[in-house]
Structures are given as structure tokens and as C-alpha cells.
GROMACS .gro file of C-alpha atoms in nm:
model
  393
    1UNK     CA    1   2.009  -1.089  -0.925
    2UNK     CA    2   1.957  -0.954  -1.282
    3UNK     CA    3   2.036  -1.307  -1.458
    4UNK     CA    4   1.758  -1.458  -1.198
    5UNK     CA    5   1.511  -1.181  -1.284
    6UNK     CA    6   1.592  -1.219  -1.646
    7UNK     CA    7   1.502  -1.595  -1.630
    8UNK     CA    8   1.188  -1.535  -1.443
    9UNK     CA    9   1.030  -1.268  -1.715
   10UNK     CA   10   1.149  -1.522  -1.981
   11UNK     CA   11   0.965  -1.799  -1.786
   12UNK     CA   12   0.646  -1.577  -1.741
   13UNK     CA   13   0.635  -1.510  -2.113
   14UNK     CA   14   0.701  -1.868  -2.228
   15UNK     CA   15   0.431  -1.998  -2.001
   16UNK     CA   16   0.170  -1.724  -2.079
   17UNK     CA   17   0.189  -1.644  -1.701
   18UNK     CA   18   0.165  -1.253  -1.787
   19UNK     CA   19   0.286  -1.162  -2.127
   20UNK     CA   20   0.225  -1.469  -2.305
   21UNK     CA   21  -0.127  -1.440  -2.452
   22UNK     CA   22   0.007  -1.093  -2.568
   23UNK     CA   23   0.328  -1.230  -2.712
   24UNK     CA   24   0.099  -1.491  -2.904
   25UNK     CA   25  -0.164  -1.234  -3.044
   26UNK     CA   26   0.117  -1.027  -3.178
   27UNK     CA   27   0.307  -1.331  -3.320
   28UNK     CA   28  -0.005  -1.454  -3.504
   29UNK     CA   29  -0.069  -1.116  -3.637
   30UNK     CA   30   0.259  -1.090  -3.778
   31UNK     CA   31   0.290  -1.466  -3.934
   32UNK     CA   32  -0.038  -1.380  -4.093
   33UNK     CA   33   0.121  -1.084  -4.281
   34UNK     CA   34   0.425  -1.286  -4.368
   35UNK     CA   35   0.214  -1.569  -4.497
   36UNK     CA   36   0.013  -1.327  -4.718
   37UNK     CA   37   0.332  -1.188  -4.834
   38UNK     CA   38   0.496  -1.518  -4.933
   39UNK     CA   39   0.161  -1.623  -5.090
   40UNK     CA   40   0.181  -1.327  -5.304
   41UNK     CA   41   0.541  -1.389  -5.394
   42UNK     CA   42   0.462  -1.774  -5.507
   43UNK     CA   43   0.152  -1.765  -5.664
   44UNK     CA   44   0.133  -1.416  -5.802
   45UNK     CA   45  -0.192  -1.342  -5.623
   46UNK     CA   46  -0.244  -0.982  -5.528
   47UNK     CA   47  -0.354  -0.963  -5.170
   48UNK     CA   48  -0.312  -0.625  -5.014
   49UNK     CA   49  -0.352  -0.515  -4.663
   50UNK     CA   50  -0.291  -0.162  -4.580
   51UNK     CA   51  -0.236  -0.069  -4.223
   52UNK     CA   52  -0.082   0.257  -4.095
   53UNK     CA   53   0.211   0.201  -3.866
   54UNK     CA   54   0.048   0.392  -3.589
   55UNK     CA   55  -0.257   0.141  -3.630
   56UNK     CA   56  -0.012  -0.139  -3.605
   57UNK     CA   57   0.158  -0.011  -3.282
   58UNK     CA   58  -0.184   0.052  -3.132
   59UNK     CA   59  -0.286  -0.323  -3.193
   60UNK     CA   60   0.031  -0.457  -3.039
   61UNK     CA   61   0.008  -0.238  -2.755
   62UNK     CA   62  -0.386  -0.328  -2.707
   63UNK     CA   63  -0.286  -0.717  -2.728
   64UNK     CA   64  -0.010  -0.681  -2.474
   65UNK     CA   65  -0.246  -0.503  -2.231
   66UNK     CA   66  -0.539  -0.769  -2.273
   67UNK     CA   67  -0.256  -1.056  -2.263
   68UNK     CA   68  -0.127  -0.884  -1.939
   69UNK     CA   69  -0.473  -0.860  -1.757
   70UNK     CA   70  -0.540  -1.246  -1.871
   71UNK     CA   71  -0.214  -1.337  -1.728
   72UNK     CA   72  -0.243  -1.162  -1.392
   73UNK     CA   73  -0.597  -1.312  -1.334
   74UNK     CA   74  -0.462  -1.649  -1.411
   75UNK     CA   75  -0.177  -1.577  -1.163
   76UNK     CA   76  -0.424  -1.437  -0.875
   77UNK     CA   77  -0.617  -1.778  -0.920
   78UNK     CA   78  -0.326  -1.999  -0.920
   79UNK     CA   79  -0.193  -1.816  -0.601
   80UNK     CA   80  -0.527  -1.857  -0.416
   81UNK     CA   81  -0.543  -2.240  -0.513
   82UNK     CA   82  -0.216  -2.295  -0.407
   83UNK     CA   83  -0.266  -2.112  -0.068
   84UNK     CA   84  -0.601  -2.320  -0.042
   85UNK     CA   85  -0.416  -2.640  -0.077
   86UNK     CA   86  -0.150  -2.559   0.188
   87UNK     CA   87  -0.402  -2.453   0.452
   88UNK     CA   88  -0.622  -2.739   0.379
   89UNK     CA   89  -0.297  -2.978   0.457
   90UNK     CA   90  -0.199  -2.770   0.777
   91UNK     CA   91  -0.579  -2.822   0.894
   92UNK     CA   92  -0.577  -3.201   0.839
   93UNK     CA   93  -0.214  -3.226   1.004
   94UNK     CA   94  -0.372  -3.046   1.313
   95UNK     CA   95  -0.685  -3.264   1.331
   96UNK     CA   96  -0.460  -3.595   1.282
   97UNK     CA   97  -0.201  -3.502   1.567
   98UNK     CA   98  -0.450  -3.688   1.838
   99UNK     CA   99  -0.369  -4.019   1.632
  100UNK     CA  100  -0.030  -4.092   1.717
  101UNK     CA  101   0.010  -4.428   1.566
  102UNK     CA  102  -0.087  -4.307   1.195
  103UNK     CA  103   0.064  -3.953   1.244
  104UNK     CA  104   0.401  -4.057   1.102
  105UNK     CA  105   0.232  -4.209   0.787
  106UNK     CA  106   0.016  -3.904   0.728
  107UNK     CA  107   0.282  -3.668   0.772
  108UNK     CA  108   0.494  -3.841   0.523
  109UNK     CA  109   0.213  -3.805   0.263
  110UNK     CA  110   0.174  -3.457   0.348
  111UNK     CA  111   0.549  -3.379   0.274
  112UNK     CA  112   0.524  -3.580  -0.057
  113UNK     CA  113   0.223  -3.374  -0.161
  114UNK     CA  114   0.444  -3.039  -0.051
  115UNK     CA  115   0.710  -3.189  -0.281
  116UNK     CA  116   0.482  -3.244  -0.592
  117UNK     CA  117   0.396  -2.878  -0.550
  118UNK     CA  118   0.743  -2.781  -0.560
  119UNK     CA  119   0.805  -2.902  -0.903
  120UNK     CA  120   0.645  -2.599  -1.034
  121UNK     CA  121   0.856  -2.355  -1.208
  122UNK     CA  122   1.021  -2.053  -1.090
  123UNK     CA  123   0.740  -1.840  -1.179
  124UNK     CA  124   0.494  -2.017  -0.945
  125UNK     CA  125   0.740  -1.998  -0.672
  126UNK     CA  126   0.772  -1.640  -0.717
  127UNK     CA  127   0.388  -1.579  -0.722
  128UNK     CA  128   0.340  -1.752  -0.424
  129UNK     CA  129   0.614  -1.597  -0.224
  130UNK     CA  130   0.456  -1.236  -0.342
  131UNK     CA  131   0.148  -1.328  -0.185
  132UNK     CA  132   0.283  -1.544   0.123
  133UNK     CA  133   0.461  -1.235   0.268
  134UNK     CA  134   0.150  -1.058   0.380
  135UNK     CA  135  -0.048  -1.392   0.437
  136UNK     CA  136  -0.167  -1.403   0.794
  137UNK     CA  137  -0.061  -1.765   0.880
  138UNK     CA  138  -0.007  -1.933   1.205
  139UNK     CA  139   0.320  -2.089   1.087
  140UNK     CA  140   0.497  -1.743   1.068
  141UNK     CA  141   0.545  -1.579   1.431
  142UNK     CA  142   0.577  -1.204   1.428
  143UNK     CA  143   0.927  -1.085   1.512
  144UNK     CA  144   0.772  -0.714   1.592
  145UNK     CA  145   0.510  -0.542   1.820
  146UNK     CA  146   0.346  -0.221   1.874
  147UNK     CA  147   0.469   0.032   1.739
  148UNK     CA  148   0.756  -0.078   1.481
  149UNK     CA  149   1.125   0.005   1.598
  150UNK     CA  150   1.250   0.343   1.571
  151UNK     CA  151   1.521   0.378   1.315
  152UNK     CA  152   1.796   0.252   1.316
  153UNK     CA  153   1.675  -0.039   1.563
  154UNK     CA  154   1.631  -0.345   1.410
  155UNK     CA  155   1.913  -0.330   1.178
  156UNK     CA  156   1.748  -0.020   0.987
  157UNK     CA  157   1.466  -0.251   0.804
  158UNK     CA  158   1.102  -0.244   0.900
  159UNK     CA  159   1.138   0.048   1.132
  160UNK     CA  160   1.020   0.396   1.110
  161UNK     CA  161   1.159   0.760   1.179
  162UNK     CA  162   1.081   1.125   1.180
  163UNK     CA  163   1.222   1.279   0.817
  164UNK     CA  164   1.373   1.607   0.782
  165UNK     CA  165   1.092   1.848   0.737
  166UNK     CA  166   1.291   2.027   0.466
  167UNK     CA  167   1.214   1.766   0.203
  168UNK     CA  168   0.852   1.864   0.197
  169UNK     CA  169   0.763   2.167   0.016
  170UNK     CA  170   0.467   2.380   0.086
  171UNK     CA  171   0.308   2.685  -0.010
  172UNK     CA  172   0.503   3.002   0.098
  173UNK     CA  173   0.369   3.323   0.253
  174UNK     CA  174   0.283   3.495  -0.092
  175UNK     CA  175   0.164   3.135  -0.276
  176UNK     CA  176  -0.175   3.334  -0.366
  177UNK     CA  177   0.023   3.569  -0.576
  178UNK     CA  178   0.329   3.414  -0.715
  179UNK     CA  179   0.281   3.032  -0.655
  180UNK     CA  180   0.611   3.002  -0.492
  181UNK     CA  181   0.656   2.693  -0.262
  182UNK     CA  182   0.904   2.677   0.001
  183UNK     CA  183   1.050   2.403   0.253
  184UNK     CA  184   0.820   2.342   0.544
  185UNK     CA  185   0.914   2.449   0.893
  186UNK     CA  186   0.921   2.158   1.144
  187UNK     CA  187   0.573   1.920   1.174
  188UNK     CA  188   0.341   2.056   1.418
  189UNK     CA  189   0.246   1.731   1.549
  190UNK     CA  190   0.538   1.477   1.698
  191UNK     CA  191   0.502   1.141   1.563
  192UNK     CA  192   0.465   0.884   1.851
  193UNK     CA  193   0.491   0.570   1.638
  194UNK     CA  194   0.398   0.368   1.334
  195UNK     CA  195   0.241   0.018   1.299
  196UNK     CA  196   0.159  -0.231   1.009
  197UNK     CA  197  -0.089  -0.475   1.162
  198UNK     CA  198  -0.147  -0.758   0.912
  199UNK     CA  199  -0.502  -0.877   0.828
  200UNK     CA  200  -0.707  -0.991   0.566
  201UNK     CA  201  -0.983  -0.741   0.661
  202UNK     CA  202  -0.847  -0.390   0.733
  203UNK     CA  203  -1.046  -0.260   1.050
  204UNK     CA  204  -1.175   0.102   1.084
  205UNK     CA  205  -1.158   0.326   1.379
  206UNK     CA  206  -0.836   0.113   1.516
  207UNK     CA  207  -0.764   0.363   1.768
  208UNK     CA  208  -1.096   0.290   1.974
  209UNK     CA  209  -1.132  -0.072   1.920
  210UNK     CA  210  -0.750  -0.142   1.959
  211UNK     CA  211  -0.669   0.130   2.201
  212UNK     CA  212  -0.538  -0.136   2.461
  213UNK     CA  213  -0.294  -0.247   2.204
  214UNK     CA  214  -0.185   0.050   2.025
  215UNK     CA  215   0.152   0.208   2.140
  216UNK     CA  216   0.148  -0.041   2.449
  217UNK     CA  217  -0.173   0.074   2.538
  218UNK     CA  218  -0.061   0.441   2.579
  219UNK     CA  219  -0.239   0.598   2.298
  220UNK     CA  220  -0.500   0.758   2.505
  221UNK     CA  221  -0.212   0.916   2.766
  222UNK     CA  222  -0.188   1.200   2.500
  223UNK     CA  223  -0.432   1.405   2.276
  224UNK     CA  224  -0.364   1.201   1.947
  225UNK     CA  225  -0.412   1.251   1.583
  226UNK     CA  226  -0.440   0.921   1.419
  227UNK     CA  227  -0.397   0.838   1.028
  228UNK     CA  228  -0.532   0.484   0.937
  229UNK     CA  229  -0.462   0.342   0.582
  230UNK     CA  230  -0.689   0.047   0.532
  231UNK     CA  231  -0.481  -0.179   0.271
  232UNK     CA  232  -0.594  -0.514   0.121
  233UNK     CA  233  -0.366  -0.677   0.339
  234UNK     CA  234  -0.303  -0.464   0.656
  235UNK     CA  235  -0.372  -0.163   0.861
  236UNK     CA  236  -0.107   0.097   0.802
  237UNK     CA  237  -0.130   0.342   1.104
  238UNK     CA  238   0.065   0.640   1.219
  239UNK     CA  239   0.003   0.813   1.568
  240UNK     CA  240   0.092   1.190   1.655
  241UNK     CA  241   0.083   1.384   1.953
  242UNK     CA  242  -0.158   1.687   1.929
  243UNK     CA  243  -0.021   1.996   2.119
  244UNK     CA  244  -0.228   2.241   2.303
  245UNK     CA  245  -0.386   2.495   2.045
  246UNK     CA  246  -0.220   2.794   2.231
  247UNK     CA  247   0.131   2.636   2.160
  248UNK     CA  248   0.072   2.631   1.774
  249UNK     CA  249   0.155   2.905   1.534
  250UNK     CA  250  -0.164   3.114   1.510
  251UNK     CA  251  -0.225   3.027   1.132
  252UNK     CA  252  -0.182   2.651   1.177
  253UNK     CA  253  -0.410   2.660   1.491
  254UNK     CA  254  -0.667   2.831   1.283
  255UNK     CA  255  -0.680   2.583   0.988
  256UNK     CA  256  -0.651   2.313   1.257
  257UNK     CA  257  -0.980   2.427   1.445
  258UNK     CA  258  -1.151   2.462   1.108
  259UNK     CA  259  -1.055   2.134   0.996
  260UNK     CA  260  -1.199   1.916   1.325
  261UNK     CA  261  -1.494   2.164   1.329
  262UNK     CA  262  -1.573   2.126   0.958
  263UNK     CA  263  -1.810   1.906   0.806
  264UNK     CA  264  -1.727   1.600   0.587
  265UNK     CA  265  -1.689   1.780   0.263
  266UNK     CA  266  -1.511   2.054   0.418
  267UNK     CA  267  -1.251   1.805   0.578
  268UNK     CA  268  -1.229   1.607   0.231
  269UNK     CA  269  -1.134   1.907   0.070
  270UNK     CA  270  -0.851   2.027   0.302
  271UNK     CA  271  -0.643   1.733   0.405
  272UNK     CA  272  -0.344   1.674   0.176
  273UNK     CA  273  -0.073   1.369   0.154
  274UNK     CA  274   0.265   1.456   0.022
  275UNK     CA  275   0.450   1.135  -0.030
  276UNK     CA  276   0.836   1.148  -0.094
  277UNK     CA  277   1.048   0.852  -0.193
  278UNK     CA  278   1.364   0.909   0.001
  279UNK     CA  279   1.525   0.597  -0.135
  280UNK     CA  280   1.420   0.349  -0.357
  281UNK     CA  281   1.404   0.213  -0.732
  282UNK     CA  282   1.301   0.440  -1.020
  283UNK     CA  283   0.954   0.247  -1.077
  284UNK     CA  284   0.860   0.339  -0.734
  285UNK     CA  285   0.964   0.707  -0.763
  286UNK     CA  286   0.753   0.728  -1.114
  287UNK     CA  287   0.446   0.558  -0.940
  288UNK     CA  288   0.467   0.771  -0.634
  289UNK     CA  289   0.579   1.106  -0.812
  290UNK     CA  290   0.836   1.350  -0.784
  291UNK     CA  291   0.716   1.462  -0.430
  292UNK     CA  292   0.655   1.830  -0.512
  293UNK     CA  293   0.276   1.831  -0.522
  294UNK     CA  294   0.049   1.695  -0.255
  295UNK     CA  295  -0.266   1.548  -0.338
  296UNK     CA  296  -0.587   1.617  -0.171
  297UNK     CA  297  -0.684   1.276  -0.025
  298UNK     CA  298  -1.053   1.307  -0.035
  299UNK     CA  299  -1.064   1.399  -0.377
  300UNK     CA  300  -0.950   1.012  -0.485
  301UNK     CA  301  -0.995   0.843  -0.185
  302UNK     CA  302  -1.303   0.759   0.067
  303UNK     CA  303  -1.228   0.916   0.389
  304UNK     CA  304  -1.368   0.837   0.736
  305UNK     CA  305  -1.341   1.054   1.043
  306UNK     CA  306  -1.365   0.939   1.401
  307UNK     CA  307  -1.300   1.238   1.616
  308UNK     CA  308  -1.328   1.233   1.992
  309UNK     CA  309  -1.308   1.592   2.164
  310UNK     CA  310  -1.084   1.573   2.492
  311UNK     CA  311  -1.292   1.587   2.815
  312UNK     CA  312  -1.189   1.640   3.189
  313UNK     CA  313  -1.154   1.272   3.222
  314UNK     CA  314  -1.030   1.150   2.897
  315UNK     CA  315  -0.788   1.280   2.614
  316UNK     CA  316  -0.910   1.345   2.275
  317UNK     CA  317  -0.818   1.145   1.964
  318UNK     CA  318  -0.883   1.240   1.605
  319UNK     CA  319  -0.849   0.927   1.363
  320UNK     CA  320  -0.882   0.976   0.966
  321UNK     CA  321  -0.921   0.647   0.792
  322UNK     CA  322  -0.808   0.614   0.414
  323UNK     CA  323  -0.987   0.360   0.220
  324UNK     CA  324  -0.710   0.284  -0.015
  325UNK     CA  325  -0.886  -0.010  -0.164
  326UNK     CA  326  -1.161   0.203  -0.305
  327UNK     CA  327  -0.977   0.357  -0.557
  328UNK     CA  328  -0.832   0.219  -0.872
  329UNK     CA  329  -0.540   0.479  -0.885
  330UNK     CA  330  -0.456   0.403  -0.536
  331UNK     CA  331  -0.466   0.029  -0.594
  332UNK     CA  332  -0.237   0.067  -0.863
  333UNK     CA  333   0.028   0.257  -0.689
  334UNK     CA  334  -0.010   0.043  -0.403
  335UNK     CA  335   0.070  -0.273  -0.607
  336UNK     CA  336   0.366  -0.125  -0.736
  337UNK     CA  337   0.503   0.033  -0.398
  338UNK     CA  338   0.428  -0.340  -0.231
  339UNK     CA  339   0.645  -0.499  -0.475
  340UNK     CA  340   0.940  -0.296  -0.357
  341UNK     CA  341   0.885  -0.235   0.026
  342UNK     CA  342   1.198  -0.390   0.112
  343UNK     CA  343   1.417  -0.159  -0.094
  344UNK     CA  344   1.209   0.156  -0.013
  345UNK     CA  345   1.258   0.446   0.206
  346UNK     CA  346   0.911   0.630   0.196
  347UNK     CA  347   0.830   0.964   0.369
  348UNK     CA  348   0.457   1.078   0.438
  349UNK     CA  349   0.357   1.429   0.518
  350UNK     CA  350  -0.005   1.553   0.585
  351UNK     CA  351  -0.093   1.906   0.547
  352UNK     CA  352  -0.399   2.113   0.593
  353UNK     CA  353  -0.444   2.324   0.281
  354UNK     CA  354  -0.432   2.698   0.355
  355UNK     CA  355  -0.647   2.869   0.092
  356UNK     CA  356  -0.620   3.220   0.244
  357UNK     CA  357  -0.323   3.456   0.278
  358UNK     CA  358  -0.406   3.490   0.642
  359UNK     CA  359  -0.350   3.121   0.696
  360UNK     CA  360   0.005   3.118   0.475
  361UNK     CA  361   0.274   2.986   0.498
  362UNK     CA  362   0.156   2.624   0.530
  363UNK     CA  363   0.362   2.396   0.766
  364UNK     CA  364   0.340   2.038   0.755
  365UNK     CA  365   0.080   1.904   1.037
  366UNK     CA  366   0.248   1.582   1.089
  367UNK     CA  367   0.524   1.334   0.893
  368UNK     CA  368   0.677   1.025   0.946
  369UNK     CA  369   0.906   0.799   0.739
  370UNK     CA  370   0.913   0.406   0.681
  371UNK     CA  371   1.230   0.213   0.620
  372UNK     CA  372   1.270  -0.108   0.427
  373UNK     CA  373   0.951  -0.279   0.515
  374UNK     CA  374   0.949  -0.654   0.523
  375UNK     CA  375   0.580  -0.745   0.564
  376UNK     CA  376   0.648  -1.095   0.700
  377UNK     CA  377   0.805  -0.942   1.021
  378UNK     CA  378   0.495  -0.727   1.119
  379UNK     CA  379   0.256  -0.817   1.388
  380UNK     CA  380  -0.097  -0.949   1.305
  381UNK     CA  381  -0.386  -0.740   1.389
  382UNK     CA  382  -0.489  -0.798   1.759
  383UNK     CA  383  -0.840  -0.899   1.848
  384UNK     CA  384  -1.105  -0.606   1.898
  385UNK     CA  385  -1.222  -0.503   2.218
  386UNK     CA  386  -1.597  -0.584   2.148
  387UNK     CA  387  -1.685  -0.367   2.492
  388UNK     CA  388  -1.610  -0.038   2.310
  389UNK     CA  389  -1.875   0.153   2.075
  390UNK     CA  390  -1.714   0.238   1.722
  391UNK     CA  391  -1.934   0.543   1.668
  392UNK     CA  392  -1.801   0.819   1.453
  393UNK     CA  393  -1.874   1.162   1.332
   0.00000   0.00000   0.00000
């Protein structure tokens, strides 16, 4: 509720958890000015400090920024320490299970230790909850499997759907002359499913190393295009069917063939991502943007391509790995979105840029939509099949 949120923010400030250091610095500066003014009135001493209002405002903003950075660092260290203590206690309990005679006493001691930890303020509880939602712990059993449920199953939460193609605006037929964008035609690639695999070490080339787990082991039943976002806490993957070339619109077939046959530099310059916040708080909409201008992914985030052409014995698979953690901007946006995943409906569209009139109008290559993601319900990343070769080109 709003009152709980207000109390939490006040507790954070008073305990110097986030904004405290900034508030202290600003307060000290203000008090110093007041003392100088009082001294001048009482003793008659003339002490003049001339500071423009713009400079004063800049110093206040600077102190808040420094304080916020310091507070967030303290928060992260406190969360890590808390998680280590809990894991250590669980490990001791597991080892002590073999000693029934003393287990009751040891369990009581562990409970007392837990209660001591629970004496922390609401700020500590909030911090640990934020991190533990995505922690891969044995005590939390996943409620879902691969792929996530299709909306509106699972009560409309932690599920995916195929968004309305008209919400994505792309380059029109005359874009090179008039810069006019139009609603996209239906996506060329059909979305087969979406996964969020929880892990502390996101994996690359997931379509090869986890082929037996993805889509119930049916990923290689069709030619597939896979987008794999490597996040600090998960692999966020979407899977699409690649239709035969002769069934695609000629302009789309041309840009697709150029894309899969191009080199790394060409691919990086052509693949675009257009996220649209369909429903969510204003802070997420502000961080993600208005959803009208797609971003060329390779300009801001490192990409890796794992392309396997179809043969007479197996289907083709084209995986693009997006290393979100390698970009400061990507991490900043992710931090905002991550804190509101339960209240956000977010659509993603991938577009191969058309820079020649022959290839216009653009059409969304593939798209998917994620609804009210509860990370604690997502499955853990399964073990890799070590018999496969993780080669790429």
C-alpha cells in the first residue's frame, strides 16, 4: 500500500540505507550556512559566502547521487551476507540430519538464529525479498515448466502471448522519402513459446545445450529462430518457427537471407528490438521508452550468433544471444523493470532493418508478450547436455 511504501522509504532514509548519506551531506551544508549567518548576527563578524543558486542545487544533486550509490552498495553487501548466513544454516541442517539424537536441539538453535535475523527493520526484509525472488534455492520448488503457460492460463500471470501486431510501428513503403512509420503487418515468424530459466550463470547457445529440455524437447521439430537474453539472474528465451523462404513476402525473404548469410558486423547493424509497455507503472514506461523507435541491439549490447543451417537429417536453428549484463544502460533499464515485473505486461518485437526502398515496408519478424512475471515461480535452468558441441559462427 502507499502507506507501507512511505514508511519503507522513510526507514531507508533514517537508516542511511539508500538516501541517508545524501541527506546527511545536504543537511550538514545547510546547517553550516545557518551557523555562519547566526555568528554574523550575534558577534557582528562579517562572513560572506557567495554561492549561486544553480551551484547550490548542483551540489545537492551531487550529494544525493553519491549517497545513493553508497547506500545501494551497502544494501547489496547486506543482502549477500544475509543469503550466505541462510545457506550456511541450511547446509549445517542437512549435514546434521544424520544425527537424530541431537537434531531437535540443533533445529531449535537454527530457529532462534532465524528469529534473531528477523529482528531487522522493514528495509532489510524488503531488500532480502527483492533478491530472494530470483535466488535459485532448493527450498523453493518451481511451479512451472518449459515453456511458460500461454495467456490466459495460470490465472493470467507468469505467462506469455502473441501481441497485436498493430502496436508496433515500422518503416512504411516511402519511409526513405517522408520518414512515415505505419503499423506492422502480422509477424512473419510464429512464436512457439517463452522461457525464463533461473540461474546465477546465464548460459549461451541454449538451443543446443538444452535442446532436450526446451519446448518439451520439441525445439528441433521445426526450423527455429531463438532469442536468448542473458540476464544476471536468468536466461530469458523466446522461440519462433521459421517458415519456408518461398512463403515469406519477397522483401522480408530478401532481408532475412542477407541477415543469416551476413557477417557479425552486418548482423549487429540490422537486428532491431522494439519493446512496448502494454500495461505497467509510469516508471517502467519511462525507462523502456514510448515504444515508437526500435533500437539496433548490436550498437548497445554485445550479440553472439549460433546459426545451424537445415540439412536433410535435421532442422535449422538460428539463435541470437543478447548479453544484457555487458551494458550499463541495459543493466539500468533491467533494474527498473525487474522491480515491477509482477505489474507489467511487456511486448517485444524483433525487426530486421530495411535500408533500401526495394525492401520496404518493414514487417515485424517475430514478437511475443510477457504478462505479470513472478520470477519465484519460474523453473531453474536444467543441466546441460555435455555430449553436444557448443560451436557457433
